[in-house]
CSV table of C-alpha atoms in Angstrom, one decimal:
chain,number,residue,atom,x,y,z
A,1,UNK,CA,-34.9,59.5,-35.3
A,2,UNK,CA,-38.1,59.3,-37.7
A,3,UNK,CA,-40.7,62.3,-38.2
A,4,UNK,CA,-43.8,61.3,-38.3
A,5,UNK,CA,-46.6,63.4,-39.1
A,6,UNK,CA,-49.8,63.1,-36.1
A,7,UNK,CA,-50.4,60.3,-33.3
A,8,UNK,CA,-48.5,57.3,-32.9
A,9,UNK,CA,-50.8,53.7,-34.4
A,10,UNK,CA,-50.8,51.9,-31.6
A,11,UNK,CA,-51.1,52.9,-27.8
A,12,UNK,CA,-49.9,49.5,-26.0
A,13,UNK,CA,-46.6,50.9,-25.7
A,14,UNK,CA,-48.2,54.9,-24.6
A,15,UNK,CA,-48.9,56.2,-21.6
A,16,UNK,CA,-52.2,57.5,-21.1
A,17,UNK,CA,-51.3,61.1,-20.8
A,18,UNK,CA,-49.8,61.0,-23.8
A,19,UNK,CA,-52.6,59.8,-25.7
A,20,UNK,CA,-54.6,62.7,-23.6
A,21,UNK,CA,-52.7,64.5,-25.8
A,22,UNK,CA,-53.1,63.5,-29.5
A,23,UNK,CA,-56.6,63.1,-28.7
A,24,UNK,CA,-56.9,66.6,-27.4
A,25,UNK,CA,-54.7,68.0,-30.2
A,26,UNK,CA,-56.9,66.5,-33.4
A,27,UNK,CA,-60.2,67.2,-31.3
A,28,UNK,CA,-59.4,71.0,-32.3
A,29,UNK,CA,-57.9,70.1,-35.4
A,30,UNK,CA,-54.1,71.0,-34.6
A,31,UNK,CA,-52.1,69.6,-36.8
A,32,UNK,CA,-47.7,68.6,-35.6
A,33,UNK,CA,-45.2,66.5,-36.4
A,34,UNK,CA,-43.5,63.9,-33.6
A,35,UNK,CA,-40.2,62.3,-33.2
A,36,UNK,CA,-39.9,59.6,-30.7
A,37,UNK,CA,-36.5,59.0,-28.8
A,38,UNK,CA,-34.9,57.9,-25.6
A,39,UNK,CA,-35.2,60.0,-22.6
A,40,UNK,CA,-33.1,63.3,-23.5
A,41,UNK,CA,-30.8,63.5,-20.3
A,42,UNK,CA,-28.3,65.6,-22.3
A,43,UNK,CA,-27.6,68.9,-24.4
A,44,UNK,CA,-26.4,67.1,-27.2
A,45,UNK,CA,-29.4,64.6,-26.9
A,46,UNK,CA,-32.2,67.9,-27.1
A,47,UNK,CA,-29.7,69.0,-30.2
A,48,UNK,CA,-30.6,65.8,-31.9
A,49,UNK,CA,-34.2,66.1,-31.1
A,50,UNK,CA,-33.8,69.9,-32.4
A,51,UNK,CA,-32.4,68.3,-35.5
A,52,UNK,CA,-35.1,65.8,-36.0
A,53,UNK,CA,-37.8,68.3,-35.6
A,54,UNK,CA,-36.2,70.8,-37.8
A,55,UNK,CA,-37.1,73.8,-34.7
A,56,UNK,CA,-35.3,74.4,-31.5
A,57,UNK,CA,-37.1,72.5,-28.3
A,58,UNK,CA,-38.4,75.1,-25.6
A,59,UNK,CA,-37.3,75.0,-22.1
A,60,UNK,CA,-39.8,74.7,-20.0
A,61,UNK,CA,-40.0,75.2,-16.3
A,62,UNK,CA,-42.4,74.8,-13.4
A,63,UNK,CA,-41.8,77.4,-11.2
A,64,UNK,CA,-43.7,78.5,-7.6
A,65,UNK,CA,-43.2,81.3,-5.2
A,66,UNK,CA,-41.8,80.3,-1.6
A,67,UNK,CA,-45.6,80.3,-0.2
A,68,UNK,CA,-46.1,77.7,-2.9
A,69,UNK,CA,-49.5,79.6,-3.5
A,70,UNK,CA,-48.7,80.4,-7.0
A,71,UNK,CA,-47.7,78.4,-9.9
A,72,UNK,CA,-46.1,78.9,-12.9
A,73,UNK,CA,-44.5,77.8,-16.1
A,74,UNK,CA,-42.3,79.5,-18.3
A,75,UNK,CA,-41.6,78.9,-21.9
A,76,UNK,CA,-38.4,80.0,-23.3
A,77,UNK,CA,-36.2,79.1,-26.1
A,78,UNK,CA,-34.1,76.2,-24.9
A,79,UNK,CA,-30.7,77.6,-25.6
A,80,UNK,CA,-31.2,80.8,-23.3
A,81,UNK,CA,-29.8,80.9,-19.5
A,82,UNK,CA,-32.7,81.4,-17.0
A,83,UNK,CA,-32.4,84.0,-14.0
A,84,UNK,CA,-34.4,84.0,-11.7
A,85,UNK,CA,-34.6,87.5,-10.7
A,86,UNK,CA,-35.2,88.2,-13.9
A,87,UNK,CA,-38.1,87.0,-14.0
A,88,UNK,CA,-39.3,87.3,-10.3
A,89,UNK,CA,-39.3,91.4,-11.0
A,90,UNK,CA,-41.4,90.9,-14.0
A,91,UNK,CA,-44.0,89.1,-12.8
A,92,UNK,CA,-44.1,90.9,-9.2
A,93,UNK,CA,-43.2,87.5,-7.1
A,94,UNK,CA,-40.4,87.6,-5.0
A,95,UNK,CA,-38.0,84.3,-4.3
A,96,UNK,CA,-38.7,82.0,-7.4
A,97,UNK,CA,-38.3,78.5,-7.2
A,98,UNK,CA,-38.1,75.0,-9.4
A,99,UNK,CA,-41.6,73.6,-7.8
A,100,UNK,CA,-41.3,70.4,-6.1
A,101,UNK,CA,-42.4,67.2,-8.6
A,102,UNK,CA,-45.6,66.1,-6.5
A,103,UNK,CA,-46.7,69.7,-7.6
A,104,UNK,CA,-45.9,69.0,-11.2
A,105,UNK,CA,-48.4,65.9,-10.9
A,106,UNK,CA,-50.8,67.3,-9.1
A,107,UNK,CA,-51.0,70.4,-11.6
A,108,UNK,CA,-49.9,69.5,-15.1
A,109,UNK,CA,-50.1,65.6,-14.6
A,110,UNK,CA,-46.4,65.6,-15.6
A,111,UNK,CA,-43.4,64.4,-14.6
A,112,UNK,CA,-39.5,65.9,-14.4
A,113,UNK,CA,-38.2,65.6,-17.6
A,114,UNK,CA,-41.3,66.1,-19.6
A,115,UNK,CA,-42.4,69.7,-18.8
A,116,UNK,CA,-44.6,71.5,-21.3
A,117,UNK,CA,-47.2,73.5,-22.4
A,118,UNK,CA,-49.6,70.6,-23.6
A,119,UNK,CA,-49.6,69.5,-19.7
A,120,UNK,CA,-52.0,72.7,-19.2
A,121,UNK,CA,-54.6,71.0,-21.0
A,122,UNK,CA,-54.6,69.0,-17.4
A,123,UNK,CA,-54.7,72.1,-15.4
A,124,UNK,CA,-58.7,72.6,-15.1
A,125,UNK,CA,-58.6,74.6,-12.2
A,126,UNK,CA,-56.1,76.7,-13.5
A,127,UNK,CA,-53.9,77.4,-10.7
A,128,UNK,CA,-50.8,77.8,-13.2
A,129,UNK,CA,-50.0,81.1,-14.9
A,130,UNK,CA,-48.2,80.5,-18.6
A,131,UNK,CA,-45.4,82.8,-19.1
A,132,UNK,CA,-43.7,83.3,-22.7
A,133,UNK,CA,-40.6,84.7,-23.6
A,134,UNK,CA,-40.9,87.3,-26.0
A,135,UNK,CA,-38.3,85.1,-28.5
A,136,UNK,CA,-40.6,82.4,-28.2
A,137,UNK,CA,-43.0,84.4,-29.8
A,138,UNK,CA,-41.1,85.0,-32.9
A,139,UNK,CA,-40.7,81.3,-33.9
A,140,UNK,CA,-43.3,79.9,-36.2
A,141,UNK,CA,-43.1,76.8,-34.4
A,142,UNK,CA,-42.8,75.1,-30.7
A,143,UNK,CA,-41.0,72.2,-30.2
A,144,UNK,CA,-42.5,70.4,-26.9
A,145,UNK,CA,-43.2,67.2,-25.3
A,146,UNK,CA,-46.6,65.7,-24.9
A,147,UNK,CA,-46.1,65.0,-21.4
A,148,UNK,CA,-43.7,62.3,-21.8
A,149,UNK,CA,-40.1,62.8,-22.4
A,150,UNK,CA,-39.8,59.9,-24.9
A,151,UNK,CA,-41.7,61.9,-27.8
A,152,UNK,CA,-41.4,65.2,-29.3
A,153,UNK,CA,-44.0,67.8,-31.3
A,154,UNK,CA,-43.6,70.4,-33.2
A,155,UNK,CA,-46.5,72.6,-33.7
A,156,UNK,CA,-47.3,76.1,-34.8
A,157,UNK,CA,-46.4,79.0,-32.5
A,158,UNK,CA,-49.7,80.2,-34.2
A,159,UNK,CA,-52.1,76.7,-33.0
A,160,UNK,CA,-50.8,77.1,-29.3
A,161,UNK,CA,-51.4,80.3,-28.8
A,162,UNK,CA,-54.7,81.1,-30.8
A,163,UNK,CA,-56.7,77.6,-30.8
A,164,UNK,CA,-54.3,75.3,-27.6
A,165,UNK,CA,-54.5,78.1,-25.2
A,166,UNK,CA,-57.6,79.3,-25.2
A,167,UNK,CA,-59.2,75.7,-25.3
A,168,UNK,CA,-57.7,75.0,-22.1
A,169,UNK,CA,-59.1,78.5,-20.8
A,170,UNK,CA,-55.4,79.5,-19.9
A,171,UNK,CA,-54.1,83.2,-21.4
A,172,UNK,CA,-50.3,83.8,-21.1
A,173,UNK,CA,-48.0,86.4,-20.2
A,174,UNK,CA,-45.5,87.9,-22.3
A,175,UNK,CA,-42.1,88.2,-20.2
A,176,UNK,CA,-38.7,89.6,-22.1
A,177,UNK,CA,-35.7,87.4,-20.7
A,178,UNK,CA,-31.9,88.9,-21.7
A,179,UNK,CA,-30.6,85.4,-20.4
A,180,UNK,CA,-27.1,86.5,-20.5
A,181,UNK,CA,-24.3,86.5,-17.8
């Protein structure tokens, strides 16, 4: 795998989300780095994208209550276990769930497999709530995909959260996740 600094030349080969993305990210002046790869079906795949990268790749998840009135996505370092109630007492919502992939669409304009934080920039209505692990936080950069699971950023904990977020209108909750057994 080859870092490369900013967007991809072409776009023949891009979907358009993705380009969304780089377009989005230089319109504010973001600056990241990018790996391409293969779909990343497998932890030992992610560690290579890790490697490439030079940070750790958050795990994100889109998450709904049972009513499926409320939306959410959580950001969490990718090598921490995820509990449910956990999280479900933190936030106040009882009986968590992976949302469905239609939802993922309709929401983030994402697909499984390519879940992240640049898909809020599709979220104009925003009906999902960003949640953050605390670790997260500490990093001085996130690893993500821009809403395709064939390329990876890395970006600046500092850009998302100060210049990303609030250009897509979206704030973010901290949440502290022990992710142990």
């Amino acid at each position: 795998m080859k870092l490369y600094t900013g967007r991809p030349e072409g776009k023949d080969d891009r979907l358009e989300r993705e380009i969304r993305v780089y377009d989005y990210l230089e319109a504010l002046g973001i600056e990241f780095e990018r790996v391409d790869h293969e779909p990343a079906m497998t932890m030992e795949a992610c560690q290579e994208v890790d490697k490439a990268l030079g940070t750790l790749m958050c795990k994100n998840l889109f998450l709904c209550n049972r009513q499926k009135t409320r939306f959410y996505l959580l950001l969490m370092p990718g090598d921490k276990k995820f509990k449910t109630k956990e999280l479900s007492s933190q936030i106040g919502s009882a009986r968590l769930s992976f949302a469905d992939a239609e939802d993922m669409l309709k929401y983030l304009d994402i697909e499984p497999g390519a879940v992240s934080v640049m898909g809020l920039l599709n979220d104009k209505d925003h009906a999902v709530t960003l949640l953050v692990d605390e670790d997260v936080m500490t990093g001085d950069y996130i690893g993500c995909h821009p809403c395709v699971n064939t390329s990876s950023l890395k970006i600046k904990t500092s850009d998302i959260i100060d210049r990303f977020l609030p250009a897509t209108g979206h704030g973010m909750q901290i949440v502290h996740l022990v992710g142990e057994d």
